[in-house]
Short mmCIF file of C-alpha atoms in Angstrom, two decimals:
data_model
loop_
_atom_site.label_atom_id
_atom_site.label_comp_id
_atom_site.label_asym_id
_atom_site.label_seq_id
_atom_site.Cartn_x
_atom_site.Cartn_y
_atom_site.Cartn_z
CA MET A 1281 27.59 27.16 7.94
CA LYS A 1282 25.94 27.47 4.53
CA HIS A 1283 26.42 23.76 4.15
CA LYS A 1284 24.58 23.08 7.38
CA PHE A 1285 21.72 25.34 6.34
CA HIS A 1286 21.33 23.42 3.07
CA ASN A 1287 21.36 20.11 4.92
CA ILE A 1288 18.57 21.30 7.21
CA LEU A 1289 16.56 22.41 4.17
CA ARG A 1290 17.12 19.03 2.57
CA TRP A 1291 16.05 17.12 5.69
CA ALA A 1292 12.93 19.27 5.90
CA PHE A 1293 12.19 18.85 2.20
CA TYR A 1294 12.50 15.07 2.26
CA GLY A 1295 11.42 14.35 5.83
CA VAL A 1296 8.41 16.66 6.01
CA ILE A 1297 7.23 16.95 2.41
CA VAL A 1298 8.51 14.34 -0.04
CA ARG A 1299 8.61 11.24 2.10
CA PRO A 1300 5.18 11.52 3.79
CA ILE A 1301 3.53 12.39 0.47
CA LEU A 1302 5.16 9.54 -1.40
CA LEU A 1303 4.45 7.05 1.39
CA ILE A 1304 0.75 7.88 1.63
CA ILE A 1305 -0.09 8.75 -1.97
CA LEU A 1306 1.99 6.03 -3.60
CA GLY A 1307 3.40 3.60 -1.07
CA PHE A 1308 6.39 1.41 -1.81
CA ASN A 1309 6.77 -2.29 -1.79
CA ALA A 1310 10.55 -2.48 -1.40
CA ARG A 1311 12.57 -5.70 -1.44
CA HIS A 1312 16.13 -6.21 -0.17
CA MET A 1313 16.32 -2.80 1.48
CA GLU A 1314 19.34 -4.02 3.47
CA ARG A 1315 21.37 -3.91 0.25
CA LEU A 1316 20.93 -0.16 0.05
CA LYS A 1317 23.36 1.14 2.62
CA PRO A 1318 25.55 4.19 2.21
CA ARG A 1319 29.17 3.14 1.86
CA GLY A 1320 31.17 6.14 0.76
CA ALA A 1321 31.79 6.65 -2.90
CA HIS A 1322 29.26 4.41 -4.61
CA LEU A 1323 26.95 4.35 -7.63
CA ILE A 1324 23.25 3.46 -7.67
CA ALA A 1325 22.03 2.59 -11.16
CA ALA A 1326 18.25 2.70 -11.56
CA ASN A 1327 15.78 2.39 -14.42
CA HIS A 1328 14.01 5.62 -15.37
CA ASN A 1329 10.24 6.02 -15.81
CA SER A 1330 9.10 9.17 -14.13
CA HIS A 1331 10.08 12.50 -12.63
CA LEU A 1332 9.39 10.87 -9.30
CA ASP A 1333 12.21 8.32 -9.68
CA ALA A 1334 14.86 10.57 -8.17
CA MET A 1335 12.67 11.60 -5.22
CA VAL A 1336 11.69 8.02 -4.51
CA LEU A 1337 15.29 6.79 -4.55
CA MET A 1338 16.39 9.63 -2.28
CA SER A 1339 13.52 8.81 0.08
CA LEU A 1340 14.77 5.27 0.53
CA PHE A 1341 17.82 6.53 2.44
CA LYS A 1342 17.83 7.44 6.11
CA LEU A 1343 17.52 11.20 6.64
CA SER A 1344 20.93 11.22 8.31
CA ASP A 1345 22.52 9.73 5.18
CA LEU A 1346 20.90 12.24 2.80
CA PRO A 1347 23.69 14.85 2.76
CA LYS A 1348 25.94 12.18 1.23
CA VAL A 1349 23.48 11.10 -1.50
CA LYS A 1350 23.20 12.91 -4.85
CA VAL A 1351 21.24 12.24 -7.98
CA VAL A 1352 22.41 12.88 -11.54
CA ALA A 1353 19.86 14.78 -13.63
CA ALA A 1354 19.60 16.79 -16.83
CA LYS A 1355 20.88 20.34 -16.51
CA ASP A 1356 18.53 21.63 -19.22
CA TYR A 1357 15.54 20.52 -17.16
CA PHE A 1358 16.55 21.10 -13.54
CA CYS A 1359 18.51 24.32 -14.05
CA ARG A 1360 16.18 26.42 -16.17
CA THR A 1361 16.26 29.40 -13.83
CA PRO A 1362 18.77 30.46 -11.16
CA LEU A 1363 16.20 29.74 -8.44
CA MET A 1364 15.55 26.23 -9.80
CA THR A 1365 19.29 25.63 -10.00
CA TRP A 1366 19.73 26.64 -6.38
CA PHE A 1367 16.80 24.47 -5.27
CA SER A 1368 17.81 21.45 -7.38
CA VAL A 1369 21.44 21.48 -6.33
CA ASN A 1370 21.13 22.36 -2.66
CA VAL A 1371 17.77 21.01 -1.59
CA ILE A 1372 16.90 18.12 -3.91
CA GLY A 1373 20.53 17.08 -4.16
CA VAL A 1374 20.87 17.12 -7.95
CA ILE A 1375 24.15 16.86 -9.83
CA PRO A 1376 23.28 18.71 -13.06
CA ILE A 1377 24.74 17.08 -16.14
CA ASP A 1378 24.93 18.85 -19.48
CA ARG A 1379 23.64 16.40 -22.07
CA GLY A 1380 23.88 18.86 -24.96
CA GLY A 1381 27.55 18.05 -25.43
CA GLU A 1382 28.72 21.64 -25.01
CA THR A 1383 30.74 20.98 -21.89
CA GLU A 1384 34.13 19.44 -22.44
CA ASN A 1385 33.84 16.81 -19.74
CA PRO A 1386 30.17 16.34 -18.84
CA ILE A 1387 30.79 13.69 -16.18
CA GLN A 1388 33.21 15.85 -14.18
CA PRO A 1389 30.54 16.90 -11.61
CA MET A 1390 29.87 13.21 -10.89
CA MET A 1391 33.57 12.57 -10.40
CA ASP A 1392 33.72 15.47 -7.95
CA ALA A 1393 30.80 14.07 -5.95
CA LEU A 1394 32.42 10.63 -5.82
CA ASP A 1395 35.66 12.26 -4.67
CA GLN A 1396 33.66 13.66 -1.74
CA ASP A 1397 32.57 10.11 -0.78
CA CYS A 1398 29.02 10.62 -2.02
CA THR A 1399 26.60 7.92 -3.11
CA VAL A 1400 25.56 8.97 -6.62
CA ILE A 1401 22.27 7.87 -8.18
CA ILE A 1402 22.33 7.65 -11.96
CA PHE A 1403 19.88 6.53 -14.62
CA PRO A 1404 21.90 4.66 -17.26
CA GLU A 1405 19.02 4.80 -19.76
CA GLY A 1406 19.55 8.54 -20.06
CA SER A 1407 16.03 9.81 -20.69
CA ARG A 1408 12.81 8.42 -19.27
CA GLY A 1409 11.57 7.07 -22.57
CA ASP A 1410 8.19 5.37 -22.80
CA PRO A 1411 6.81 4.65 -19.36
CA GLU A 1412 7.71 1.21 -18.01
CA GLN A 1413 9.46 0.34 -21.29
CA GLN A 1414 13.11 0.11 -20.48
CA SER A 1415 15.32 1.81 -23.08
CA PRO A 1416 18.74 0.35 -23.92
CA LEU A 1417 21.38 1.24 -21.34
CA LYS A 1418 23.86 3.86 -22.44
CA TYR A 1419 27.59 3.72 -22.03
CA GLY A 1420 27.92 6.98 -20.09
CA ILE A 1421 28.19 5.09 -16.82
CA THR A 1422 31.26 3.19 -18.00
CA LYS A 1423 33.17 6.44 -18.52
CA VAL A 1424 32.91 7.09 -14.80
CA LEU A 1425 34.16 3.61 -14.00
CA GLU A 1426 37.06 3.80 -16.42
CA ALA A 1427 38.29 6.75 -14.40
CA LYS A 1428 37.36 5.24 -11.03
CA PRO A 1429 37.59 1.44 -11.36
CA ASP A 1430 37.12 0.70 -7.63
CA ILE A 1431 33.59 2.08 -7.46
CA GLN A 1432 30.80 -0.48 -7.01
CA ILE A 1433 27.37 -0.15 -8.60
CA THR A 1434 24.11 -1.15 -6.88
CA PRO A 1435 21.34 -1.76 -9.45
CA VAL A 1436 17.81 -0.74 -8.43
CA TYR A 1437 14.72 -1.65 -10.43
CA MET A 1438 11.50 0.30 -9.90
CA TYR A 1439 8.04 -0.34 -11.25
CA GLY A 1440 4.81 1.61 -11.01
CA LEU A 1441 6.07 5.19 -11.05
CA GLY A 1442 5.62 5.32 -14.81
CA LYS A 1443 1.97 4.47 -14.24
CA ALA A 1444 1.57 7.02 -11.45
CA LEU A 1445 3.24 9.94 -13.27
CA PRO A 1446 4.46 9.12 -16.79
CA ARG A 1447 6.28 11.54 -19.04
CA GLY A 1448 4.12 14.36 -20.37
CA GLU A 1449 1.46 13.92 -17.66
CA ALA A 1450 0.87 16.43 -14.91
CA LEU A 1451 -1.85 14.45 -13.10
CA LEU A 1452 -0.55 12.08 -10.44
CA VAL A 1453 -2.66 8.94 -10.04
CA PRO A 1454 -1.81 6.77 -7.01
CA PHE A 1455 -0.31 3.34 -7.66
CA VAL A 1456 1.72 1.15 -5.33
CA CYS A 1457 5.34 1.13 -6.51
CA GLU A 1458 7.57 -1.89 -6.50
CA ILE A 1459 11.25 -1.39 -5.76
CA ASN A 1460 13.82 -4.15 -5.89
CA ILE A 1461 17.46 -3.67 -4.94
CA GLY A 1462 20.20 -5.87 -6.39
CA GLU A 1463 23.61 -7.01 -5.15
CA PRO A 1464 26.49 -4.61 -5.90
CA VAL A 1465 28.22 -5.06 -9.26
CA ASN A 1466 31.98 -4.60 -9.74
CA TRP A 1467 33.72 -3.01 -12.70
CA GLU A 1468 35.85 -5.57 -14.51
CA GLY A 1469 37.33 -3.31 -17.15
CA ASP A 1470 34.94 -4.20 -19.98
CA ARG A 1471 32.27 -1.73 -21.07
CA THR A 1472 30.05 -4.19 -22.96
CA LYS A 1473 30.22 -6.71 -20.16
CA LEU A 1474 29.21 -4.17 -17.51
CA ILE A 1475 26.21 -3.00 -19.52
CA GLU A 1476 25.24 -6.63 -20.07
CA THR A 1477 25.56 -7.45 -16.36
CA LEU A 1478 23.48 -4.43 -15.41
CA GLN A 1479 20.80 -5.30 -17.95
CA ASN A 1480 20.67 -8.91 -16.73
CA THR A 1481 20.40 -7.75 -13.13
CA PHE A 1482 17.54 -5.40 -14.03
CA ASP A 1483 15.75 -8.28 -15.75
CA ALA A 1484 16.28 -10.57 -12.75
CA LEU A 1485 15.06 -7.88 -10.33
CA LYS A 1486 12.01 -7.28 -12.48
CA SER A 1487 11.14 -10.98 -12.65
CA GLU A 1488 11.07 -11.09 -8.82
CA MET A 1489 8.16 -8.62 -8.73
CA GLU A 1490 4.56 -9.05 -9.69
CA VAL A 1491 4.23 -6.28 -12.26
CA LYS A 1492 0.96 -5.39 -13.96
CA PRO A 1493 1.72 -3.56 -17.22
CA TRP A 1494 -1.03 -1.68 -19.07
CA GLN A 1495 -3.12 -4.02 -21.18
CA MET B 382 -8.92 3.11 35.85
CA LEU B 383 -12.27 1.68 36.86
CA ASN B 384 -14.04 4.77 35.55
CA PHE B 385 -12.18 4.35 32.30
CA LEU B 386 -13.52 0.81 31.93
CA ASP B 387 -17.08 1.96 32.64
CA ASN B 388 -17.22 3.05 29.02
CA PRO B 389 -18.28 -0.12 27.15
CA VAL B 390 -16.04 0.65 24.14
CA HIS B 391 -13.00 1.07 26.42
CA PHE B 392 -13.90 -2.21 28.08
CA GLY B 393 -14.23 -3.97 24.71
CA ILE B 394 -10.82 -2.73 23.60
CA ALA B 395 -9.33 -3.78 26.95
CA VAL B 396 -10.65 -7.32 26.38
CA VAL B 397 -9.11 -7.40 22.89
CA VAL B 398 -5.77 -6.17 24.25
CA GLY B 399 -5.97 -8.88 26.91
CA LEU B 400 -6.59 -11.56 24.29
CA LEU B 401 -3.72 -10.30 22.16
CA ALA B 402 -1.43 -10.24 25.20
CA ALA B 403 -2.34 -13.88 25.83
CA ALA B 404 -1.65 -14.75 22.18
CA THR B 405 1.68 -12.92 22.39
CA LEU B 406 2.66 -14.97 25.47
CA ILE B 407 1.67 -18.23 23.75
CA VAL B 408 3.73 -17.38 20.66
CA PHE B 409 6.65 -16.33 22.88
CA ALA B 410 6.43 -19.64 24.76
CA LEU B 411 6.30 -21.51 21.42
CA THR B 412 9.47 -19.82 20.15
CA LYS B 413 11.25 -20.74 23.42
CA ALA B 414 9.94 -24.34 23.46
CA LYS B 415 10.81 -25.05 19.82
CA PRO B 416 13.88 -22.94 19.06
CA ASN B 417 14.58 -24.87 15.85
CA GLN B 418 11.29 -23.98 14.23
CA ASP B 419 10.81 -20.77 12.27
CA PHE B 420 8.11 -18.59 13.82
CA LYS B 421 9.04 -15.41 11.96
CA GLU B 422 5.72 -15.15 10.11
CA LEU B 423 3.76 -15.76 13.30
CA THR B 424 5.72 -13.21 15.35
CA ASN B 425 5.40 -10.70 12.49
CA ARG B 426 1.66 -11.23 12.51
CA ILE B 427 1.40 -10.66 16.24
CA LYS B 428 3.52 -7.51 16.02
CA SER B 429 1.31 -6.22 13.22
CA TRP B 430 -1.80 -6.97 15.30
CA TRP B 431 -0.47 -4.76 18.09
CA VAL B 432 0.11 -1.92 15.63
CA MET B 433 -3.29 -2.37 13.96
CA ILE B 434 -5.15 -2.49 17.27
CA ALA B 435 -3.30 0.59 18.52
CA ILE B 436 -4.19 2.58 15.39
CA PHE B 437 -7.76 1.31 15.34
CA SER B 438 -8.29 2.13 19.03
CA ILE B 439 -7.00 5.67 18.61
CA ALA B 440 -9.23 6.13 15.56
CA LEU B 441 -12.29 4.77 17.34
CA LEU B 442 -11.81 6.60 20.65
CA SER B 443 -10.66 10.07 19.62
CA SER B 444 -13.74 11.47 17.84
CA PRO B 445 -16.31 10.46 15.23
CA ILE B 446 -14.61 12.64 12.61
CA VAL B 447 -11.27 10.92 13.19
CA SER B 448 -12.97 7.51 12.85
CA VAL B 449 -14.53 8.55 9.54
CA ILE B 450 -11.17 9.83 8.23
CA PHE B 451 -9.54 6.57 9.38
CA PHE B 452 -11.97 4.44 7.37
CA GLY B 453 -11.60 6.82 4.42
CA LEU B 454 -7.86 6.21 4.57
CA ILE B 455 -8.46 2.45 4.64
CA SER B 456 -10.64 2.79 1.54
CA PHE B 457 -7.92 4.79 -0.17
CA LEU B 458 -5.16 2.30 0.65
CA ALA B 459 -7.38 -0.63 -0.37
CA LEU B 460 -8.41 0.96 -3.69
CA LYS B 461 -4.78 1.80 -4.40
CA GLU B 462 -3.72 -1.78 -3.79
CA TYR B 463 -6.61 -3.01 -5.93
CA VAL B 464 -5.87 -0.81 -8.97
CA SER B 465 -2.18 -1.68 -8.67
CA VAL B 466 -2.78 -5.42 -9.08
CA ILE B 467 -5.60 -5.58 -11.64
CA PRO B 468 -4.97 -5.39 -15.39
CA LEU B 469 -6.08 -2.04 -16.77
CA ARG B 470 -5.54 -0.04 -19.96
CA LYS B 471 -3.35 3.02 -20.25
CA ALA B 472 -6.49 4.95 -21.19
CA ASP B 473 -7.99 4.12 -17.77
CA ARG B 474 -5.33 6.09 -15.88
CA ARG B 475 -7.25 9.35 -15.80
CA VAL B 476 -10.51 7.53 -15.10
CA LEU B 477 -8.88 6.09 -11.98
CA PHE B 478 -8.25 9.61 -10.77
CA TRP B 479 -12.03 10.14 -10.76
CA ALA B 480 -12.49 6.79 -9.06
CA TYR B 481 -10.22 7.99 -6.23
CA LEU B 482 -12.29 11.17 -5.93
CA THR B 483 -15.33 9.12 -4.91
CA ILE B 484 -13.58 8.42 -1.57
CA PRO B 485 -13.71 11.95 -0.09
CA ILE B 486 -17.27 12.41 -1.38
CA GLN B 487 -18.51 9.12 0.07
CA TYR B 488 -16.92 9.83 3.47
CA ILE B 489 -18.22 13.41 3.58
CA LEU B 490 -21.67 11.84 3.13
CA VAL B 491 -20.85 9.57 6.08
CA ALA B 492 -19.56 12.40 8.27
CA THR B 493 -22.64 14.54 7.56
CA ASN B 494 -24.95 11.54 8.03
CA GLN B 495 -26.60 11.93 4.60
CA TYR B 496 -27.90 8.38 4.52
CA GLY B 497 -30.08 8.85 1.42
CA LEU B 498 -27.21 9.99 -0.76
CA PHE B 499 -24.62 7.78 0.97
CA ILE B 500 -26.50 4.66 -0.04
CA VAL B 501 -26.97 5.61 -3.72
CA PHE B 502 -23.89 7.68 -4.52
CA ILE B 503 -21.71 4.79 -5.73
CA PRO B 504 -24.33 2.23 -6.85
CA VAL B 505 -26.38 4.84 -8.76
CA TRP B 506 -24.42 7.99 -9.56
CA VAL B 507 -20.91 6.64 -9.94
CA PHE B 508 -22.34 3.56 -11.65
CA PHE B 509 -23.72 5.92 -14.29
CA LEU B 510 -20.85 8.41 -14.51
CA LEU B 511 -17.91 6.00 -14.55
CA PRO B 512 -18.80 4.30 -17.87
CA PHE B 513 -19.48 7.76 -19.28
CA ARG B 514 -16.00 8.94 -18.27
CA LEU B 515 -14.58 5.74 -19.80
CA ILE B 516 -16.35 6.49 -23.10
CA LEU B 517 -14.51 9.81 -23.19
CA THR B 518 -11.23 7.87 -23.47
CA LYS B 519 -12.51 6.88 -26.96
CA GLN B 520 -11.13 3.37 -26.60
CA THR B 521 -13.71 0.61 -26.85
CA GLU B 522 -11.34 -2.33 -26.82
CA GLY B 523 -11.37 -3.73 -23.29
CA PHE B 524 -14.14 -1.29 -22.29
CA LEU B 525 -16.30 -3.85 -20.51
CA LYS B 526 -13.34 -5.30 -18.62
CA SER B 527 -12.25 -1.90 -17.36
CA VAL B 528 -15.70 -0.66 -16.41
CA SER B 529 -16.49 -3.90 -14.54
CA ALA B 530 -13.14 -4.04 -12.75
CA ILE B 531 -13.24 -0.42 -11.61
CA SER B 532 -16.91 -0.60 -10.56
CA TRP B 533 -16.39 -3.77 -8.53
CA GLY B 534 -13.30 -2.28 -6.93
CA LEU B 535 -15.21 0.84 -5.89
CA MET B 536 -18.03 -1.27 -4.47
CA VAL B 537 -15.77 -3.35 -2.24
CA THR B 538 -13.12 -0.82 -1.26
CA VAL B 539 -15.21 2.35 -0.95
CA PHE B 540 -18.95 1.59 -0.76
CA ALA B 541 -18.62 -1.51 1.43
CA VAL B 542 -15.87 -0.20 3.74
CA SER B 543 -17.74 3.09 4.25
CA HIS B 544 -20.59 1.10 5.83
CA THR B 545 -18.31 0.36 8.77
CA ALA B 546 -17.84 4.10 9.29
CA MET B 547 -21.58 4.73 8.78
CA LEU B 548 -22.30 2.50 11.81
CA MET B 549 -20.88 5.41 13.82
CA MET B 550 -24.02 7.39 13.04
CA PHE B 551 -26.32 4.98 14.91
CA PRO B 552 -27.08 6.85 18.14
CA ALA B 553 -26.77 5.42 21.63
CA THR B 554 -30.11 4.06 22.83
CA GLY B 555 -31.49 2.82 26.13
CA GLY B 556 -30.52 -0.74 25.28
CA ASN B 557 -27.15 0.23 23.81
CA ALA B 558 -25.14 2.84 25.65
CA ALA B 559 -22.12 2.31 23.38
CA GLY B 560 -23.96 3.55 20.26
CA GLY B 561 -22.26 3.49 16.88
CA SER B 562 -18.70 2.97 18.09
CA GLY B 563 -19.89 -0.09 20.03
CA LEU B 564 -21.34 -1.56 16.83
CA ILE B 565 -18.12 -0.83 14.88
CA LEU B 566 -16.04 -2.49 17.58
CA PHE B 567 -18.45 -5.47 17.69
CA LEU B 568 -18.28 -5.90 13.89
CA VAL B 569 -14.49 -5.60 13.72
CA ILE B 570 -13.85 -7.92 16.69
CA LEU B 571 -16.17 -10.62 15.32
CA ASN B 572 -14.96 -10.27 11.75
CA GLN B 573 -11.23 -10.27 12.52
CA GLY B 574 -11.71 -12.78 15.34
CA ASN B 575 -13.46 -15.09 12.88
CA ASP B 576 -10.50 -14.83 10.47
CA VAL B 577 -8.09 -15.78 13.26
CA ALA B 578 -10.38 -18.53 14.62
CA GLN B 579 -10.84 -20.12 11.17
CA TYR B 580 -7.07 -20.03 10.70
CA VAL B 581 -6.30 -21.52 14.14
CA TRP B 582 -8.98 -24.25 13.96
CA GLY B 583 -7.85 -25.09 10.44
CA LYS B 584 -4.21 -25.38 11.56
CA MET B 585 -5.12 -27.57 14.53
CA LEU B 586 -7.79 -29.88 13.11
CA GLY B 587 -8.02 -29.11 9.39
CA LYS B 588 -8.40 -32.22 7.20
CA HIS B 589 -11.28 -31.88 4.75
CA LYS B 590 -10.74 -29.18 2.16
CA ILE B 591 -13.74 -26.95 1.60
CA VAL B 592 -12.89 -25.06 -1.63
CA PRO B 593 -9.65 -26.69 -2.89
CA ASP B 594 -9.81 -24.98 -6.31
CA VAL B 595 -9.95 -21.48 -4.87
CA SER B 596 -8.24 -21.58 -1.49
CA PRO B 597 -6.43 -24.87 -0.79
CA ASN B 598 -5.72 -24.03 2.88
CA LYS B 599 -9.36 -23.62 3.86
CA THR B 600 -10.96 -26.63 5.56
CA TRP B 601 -14.39 -27.59 6.87
CA GLU B 602 -12.90 -27.92 10.35
CA GLY B 603 -11.52 -24.38 10.20
CA PHE B 604 -14.78 -22.99 8.84
CA LEU B 605 -17.03 -24.69 11.41
CA GLY B 606 -14.63 -23.90 14.26
CA GLY B 607 -14.73 -20.26 13.11
CA VAL B 608 -18.54 -20.21 13.07
CA GLY B 609 -18.69 -21.69 16.59
CA THR B 610 -16.02 -19.34 17.98
CA THR B 611 -17.61 -16.28 16.39
CA MET B 612 -21.01 -17.17 17.83
CA VAL B 613 -19.41 -17.46 21.30
CA MET B 614 -17.70 -14.09 20.79
CA ALA B 615 -21.04 -12.58 19.74
CA VAL B 616 -22.66 -13.72 22.99
CA LEU B 617 -19.72 -12.44 25.07
CA PHE B 618 -19.60 -8.99 23.48
CA HIS B 619 -23.23 -8.28 22.57
CA SER B 620 -24.41 -7.19 26.01
CA PHE B 621 -22.24 -4.10 26.35
CA LEU B 622 -21.50 -3.20 22.70
CA THR B 623 -24.87 -3.74 21.00
CA PRO B 624 -28.62 -3.55 21.60
CA PHE B 625 -28.98 -7.22 20.49
CA SER B 626 -30.81 -9.99 22.30
CA ILE B 627 -28.96 -13.30 22.82
CA PRO B 628 -30.70 -15.15 19.94
CA PHE B 629 -30.07 -12.20 17.64
CA ALA B 630 -26.41 -12.06 18.74
CA LEU B 631 -26.05 -15.77 17.90
CA PHE B 632 -27.63 -15.15 14.50
CA VAL B 633 -25.33 -12.19 13.78
CA GLY B 634 -22.30 -14.21 14.93
CA ALA B 635 -23.13 -17.03 12.52
CA MET B 636 -23.89 -14.56 9.75
CA LEU B 637 -20.58 -12.71 10.17
CA ALA B 638 -18.64 -15.98 10.21
CA VAL B 639 -20.28 -17.21 7.01
CA THR B 640 -20.14 -13.89 5.13
CA GLY B 641 -16.56 -13.34 6.33
CA PHE B 642 -15.61 -16.72 4.92
CA ILE B 643 -17.32 -15.93 1.61
CA GLY B 644 -15.58 -12.54 1.43
CA ASP B 645 -12.24 -14.16 2.14
CA VAL B 646 -12.76 -16.78 -0.57
CA THR B 647 -14.00 -14.16 -3.06
CA PHE B 648 -10.71 -12.32 -2.74
CA SER B 649 -8.80 -15.60 -2.92
CA ALA B 650 -10.51 -16.25 -6.24
CA MET B 651 -9.55 -12.79 -7.46
CA LYS B 652 -5.93 -13.27 -6.40
CA ARG B 653 -5.82 -16.70 -8.06
CA ASP B 654 -7.15 -15.15 -11.24
CA LEU B 655 -4.42 -12.49 -11.11
CA GLN B 656 -1.83 -15.12 -10.11
CA ILE B 657 -0.66 -13.23 -7.05
CA LYS B 658 -0.32 -14.43 -3.47
CA ASP B 659 -0.98 -11.18 -1.62
CA ALA B 660 -2.50 -7.92 -2.80
CA GLY B 661 0.29 -5.92 -1.16
CA ALA B 662 2.98 -5.86 1.51
CA LEU B 663 1.88 -3.04 3.77
CA ILE B 664 1.29 -5.17 6.88
CA PRO B 665 4.19 -7.51 7.74
CA GLY B 666 2.97 -11.11 8.13
CA HIS B 667 -0.48 -10.32 6.74
CA GLY B 668 0.17 -9.04 3.20
CA GLY B 669 -1.59 -5.94 2.01
CA ILE B 670 -4.48 -4.03 3.53
CA LEU B 671 -6.82 -5.77 1.07
CA ASP B 672 -5.70 -9.14 2.43
CA ARG B 673 -6.64 -7.96 5.93
CA ILE B 674 -10.01 -6.40 5.13
CA ASP B 675 -11.21 -8.79 2.40
CA SER B 676 -13.71 -10.49 4.70
CA LEU B 677 -14.71 -7.21 6.39
CA SER B 678 -15.47 -5.38 3.17
CA LEU B 679 -18.11 -7.86 2.10
CA SER B 680 -19.58 -8.39 5.59
CA ALA B 681 -19.88 -4.74 6.61
CA PRO B 682 -22.86 -3.72 4.44
CA LEU B 683 -24.73 -6.91 5.38
CA PHE B 684 -24.15 -6.29 9.08
CA PHE B 685 -25.10 -2.63 8.70
CA HIS B 686 -28.39 -3.32 6.96
CA THR B 687 -29.31 -6.18 9.28
CA VAL B 688 -28.82 -3.91 12.31
CA ARG B 689 -30.61 -1.01 10.61
CA PHE B 690 -33.60 -3.18 9.68
CA PHE B 691 -34.09 -4.73 13.12
CA TYR B 692 -32.94 -2.02 15.55
CA TYR B 693 -32.93 1.49 14.03
#
C-alpha cells in the first residue's frame, strides 16, 4: 500500500513536474533511444555534469517503468534532512551511497536494488567535476560487477546539462541537451578493461554528437 | 459546416488541409508504387506537417492571446536552438539568461499592441543594454564575437518572429474581413509553401546551381519555380485573407519568395560556418525549429512593414 502511494507520487513528480519542465525549458536531442529499455537488473553508466543529470536520465524512461529505475547519488547531499531523505528515496528514486567511507560496504544498497530487478543509474566519475570536462572513471562500478558478473551496463553520454546548470550555479539557462545511448557492455572479469571499454564508448558516443563547448 | 467555412481564416486552413491531404495521398501512392525505395524522410516530413498545421491552426483560431503565446514559444525554442549551436564563452552564460528575458517583454508589447515600444525594444534598448551586461562579465577576449552573435540571434529569433504575431493587431477592415489572423495565415502559407515549392521544383527540374558554395542543393529551377508558385498562391489566397489588390498580391508573392530564399540561404551559410547540418532535431524530417522558420524569420518584418506602409 505504502509502495503504491510512493509510486503514484513518483509518477506525478516526473510526469507532471520534471518531464514537462525539462522538455520545454531544455529539450533533448536523444539518439538510439531504442537501446534504453528496462530489462530487469541492469546498470546505466552515465557521465556527470549537473544536478539535472539524474532527473534527465529518469525522464527518458516510460512512466510505467519508473518504479523499477533507481539512481545512485551521494548520501551527504541528498539525505541532509529526514524530509529530504524521504523525498529523495521514495519520490526521486535515489539510492543514497555513503562516499565518506564510514559504512562498511557502501555499495550494498545498489546490490539490494539489483536483487529487486531494478535498473540502476550510476555515474562512474563519482563527482560532477568541471562542467563538460569528463573526469577519469572510478573503479567503484567494477566492485558491483565482481559480485554480480551477469549484469550488463548501458553507457549513456550527455552533453549540454553542464552548460544549463553547472556545479555551483543556481541559475538555470536553457540549452538543448544531447543524449546518446550506447550498446550494452558485458563484464569480462577485468577491471581495467571494463573501465577502458566504458571510456572508449563514451568517447565514441560523444563524437557522434555536434557539441559546442565554451570558447 | 458551411457556416464554419464562411470565416475566411477557417476556409484558408481548410484549403491547406486539403493540399496536405493530397500530398499525403501522393506520398502514399509513391511508397506503394516503389516499395524498394526509402521514403522514410518524406513520410516523416508529411507527418510533421500534419502536426505543425494542427498546432498552428489551434493557435491561430483559439484567441489572439493564445496566438501571441504560440509565437513567443516559437521564439523561445528558436533562440534556445540558436544559443545551443553557436560558439559562446562561459562568461556569456548569465548574459544569455537576460537575452531569454527579452522574449516575454517583446511579446507583452505585442499583446498590448504597444507598437512604438515593440519596434524599438530590441534594436534600441536591448542593443544598448546587452553589451553593457557583457562588460559586467569583465572578459574582453571574444567580446565582439559574443555581442554580435547574441544580438543577431535576438534579432532573428525574437524581433523578427514577433512581427508575425504583431500582424494579429491589424484590425479587420471593409476590404479585409479576416483582419490580422488572415494576414498571418497568408504570410505563413506563402512562406512555407514557397519552401516546399522551391524544394519540389528543384527535385524535379533542378540542374543549374544557384549558390553552390553556401547551399549546394539550391538550383535556379527550384528558385524560379518557387517564385512562380508563390505568386500563384498569392493570387489564390489574397482575396479572402488580405486587403490586397491583384497586382499588389503578385508583388507580395514575388517578394516573399525572394526574401524567403535569402533567409533560407542566410541560415545555410550560418550552419556551414558552424559545420552542422541541422540546427536541431525537434521536428522529425525537418530538423530543428530554426530549420523550419529560417525563411520566415527574415521575411516576416519585411512583409509586416510593407503591409503597414500600404494598407494601415
